[in-house]
């Protein structure tokens, strides 16, 4: 009977004392390091696993505390890893779980020093820092360490990296991957005749639409133990921990994926850009969390969605939109990260220098759209993508916030955030910090667009129809001020360049009021 992760792991004499490691090594000196975001043996080469080598898991305090990650993110990473270690043990693998105050590589170095016969294989980490640390370890221990390429993605990085450096755009990349995989293709043409159905996917949410409940997960003893661990030992972590709803095993994640296909995928496309106060999930899948640590694989999610389309369970606009997020966007930004790091971390095209406003940390604001989005982040380490983009990133841009601070916040605040995925989204897509490599224009909008896509404004203290002054929606004057200040970023961009013309046509007194309202607001928010 397994009562706790610690007790279970001590039953197999592997936890947490490294001197017990030799008991795992009676049959072989071969070991594989399994990183916390590589929790799926299906993508490891079969020949590597055939002899049931020792699997080493590392719990790194340095990784957990390098930034004050959201409490739920720490619980998720640790609990999923412990559950996976146990599942591997149940499949007959010897399993060793090491706790270290240092990095993953520091922990592995201790093992390699102590046991000179061990030969270690690892899969190349997705995140830059961990990969650099592992590369140093490899240099230090030479032939005893072998790395294999990361198989958790669909696109071949080496094939696309140079192309993306030269300006290869998302749409071309996506079409190439559609052809490569055959997803939603018929005789080399896209099913339905179009490559995307974005025009059908920008609907506001009607009052009559019922939003399905998110299926919650009962917390087993292992997760409960990890929650206590995080509460007790990592007091500086961000966010709340009283509503942990995430699956921590592949079986449960697969059930949640199936539930999404059955209950939310059909409406996902139409309402993917909608916001409703108090609704963190709407019709979004909330599966990126499992995708980004390997519990679910990108191919299987695309294929589940395509099967739903073939069975008439979901329309093409929803299925194509879902497939595009995974096969197009997710794969593209991963190659972008590989192509642009580590320089990408310093991106700050507009040279903004304001600190991230305090409201991102405590949600204390009267701007309802912001308050709502941040409350979801505090409660769940999650908000859906349009709140991330249209509210949180938009506001950061409009208040001239240093995008690197926003980038750090997204990295620590979201359960699904690893640097390879959030950095391109924040410094490339949503803040234009890379100067237009990933996005064609800065992502900014006034209150009108938020009002069109949400029900926030009717309940907000500010008036979305007012343009300037104390009671006016701050997004309005901040937006026009931004257009004026950064007109060169809009001027050559077709439809958006019209906004510069619209601003220029405003009477001088209105421009003056816009400028003054923006200055006043930014001064207050930054103080
Ligand atoms: Fe947000 Fe402005 Fe609408 Fe208030 S009025 S919810 S601040 S967009």
Short mmCIF file of N, CA and C and ligand atoms in Angstrom, two decimals, residues 366-370 447 450-451 456-457 460-464 473-475, ligand 1:
data_model
loop_
_atom_site.label_atom_id
_atom_site.label_comp_id
_atom_site.label_asym_id
_atom_site.label_seq_id
_atom_site.Cartn_x
_atom_site.Cartn_y
_atom_site.Cartn_z
N UNK A 366 -8.88 48.82 -10.05
CA UNK A 366 -10.29 49.03 -10.42
C UNK A 366 -10.55 48.74 -11.89
N UNK A 367 -9.51 48.50 -12.67
CA UNK A 367 -9.73 48.16 -14.08
C UNK A 367 -10.21 46.71 -14.12
N UNK A 368 -11.50 46.51 -14.36
CA UNK A 368 -12.08 45.18 -14.14
C UNK A 368 -11.48 44.11 -15.05
N UNK A 369 -11.20 44.46 -16.30
CA UNK A 369 -10.64 43.45 -17.20
C UNK A 369 -9.31 42.93 -16.66
N UNK A 370 -8.52 43.83 -16.10
CA UNK A 370 -7.23 43.43 -15.52
C UNK A 370 -7.41 42.65 -14.22
N UNK A 447 -10.07 50.48 -25.26
CA UNK A 447 -11.14 49.81 -24.53
C UNK A 447 -12.25 49.26 -25.43
N UNK A 450 -11.83 45.58 -26.20
CA UNK A 450 -12.08 44.76 -25.01
C UNK A 450 -13.59 44.70 -24.74
N UNK A 451 -14.25 45.83 -24.94
CA UNK A 451 -15.69 45.88 -24.74
C UNK A 451 -16.41 44.98 -25.74
N UNK A 456 -16.78 42.76 -19.60
CA UNK A 456 -16.12 43.45 -18.48
C UNK A 456 -16.60 44.89 -18.30
N UNK A 457 -16.72 45.60 -19.42
CA UNK A 457 -16.85 47.06 -19.34
C UNK A 457 -18.15 47.51 -18.70
N UNK A 460 -17.57 47.78 -15.04
CA UNK A 460 -16.33 48.42 -14.60
C UNK A 460 -16.58 49.83 -14.06
N UNK A 461 -15.72 50.25 -13.16
CA UNK A 461 -15.80 51.61 -12.60
C UNK A 461 -15.55 52.66 -13.69
N UNK A 462 -14.73 52.30 -14.69
CA UNK A 462 -14.39 53.26 -15.74
C UNK A 462 -15.39 53.17 -16.88
N UNK A 463 -15.49 54.28 -17.61
CA UNK A 463 -16.46 54.35 -18.72
C UNK A 463 -15.72 54.12 -20.04
N UNK A 464 -16.06 53.02 -20.70
CA UNK A 464 -15.34 52.67 -21.92
C UNK A 464 -15.65 53.65 -23.07
N UNK A 473 -12.09 55.18 -19.58
CA UNK A 473 -11.35 53.91 -19.61
C UNK A 473 -9.88 54.21 -19.92
N UNK A 474 -8.95 53.83 -19.04
CA UNK A 474 -7.54 54.14 -19.29
C UNK A 474 -7.00 53.54 -20.59
N UNK A 475 -7.56 52.40 -21.01
CA UNK A 475 -7.07 51.81 -22.26
C UNK A 475 -7.25 52.78 -23.44
FE1 LIG B 1 -11.14 47.37 -18.94
FE2 LIG B 1 -11.70 49.86 -19.72
FE3 LIG B 1 -13.51 47.98 -19.98
FE4 LIG B 1 -12.85 48.86 -17.55
S1 LIG B 1 -13.85 50.04 -19.16
S2 LIG B 1 -13.12 46.74 -18.16
S3 LIG B 1 -10.68 49.26 -17.83
S4 LIG B 1 -11.55 48.05 -21.02
#
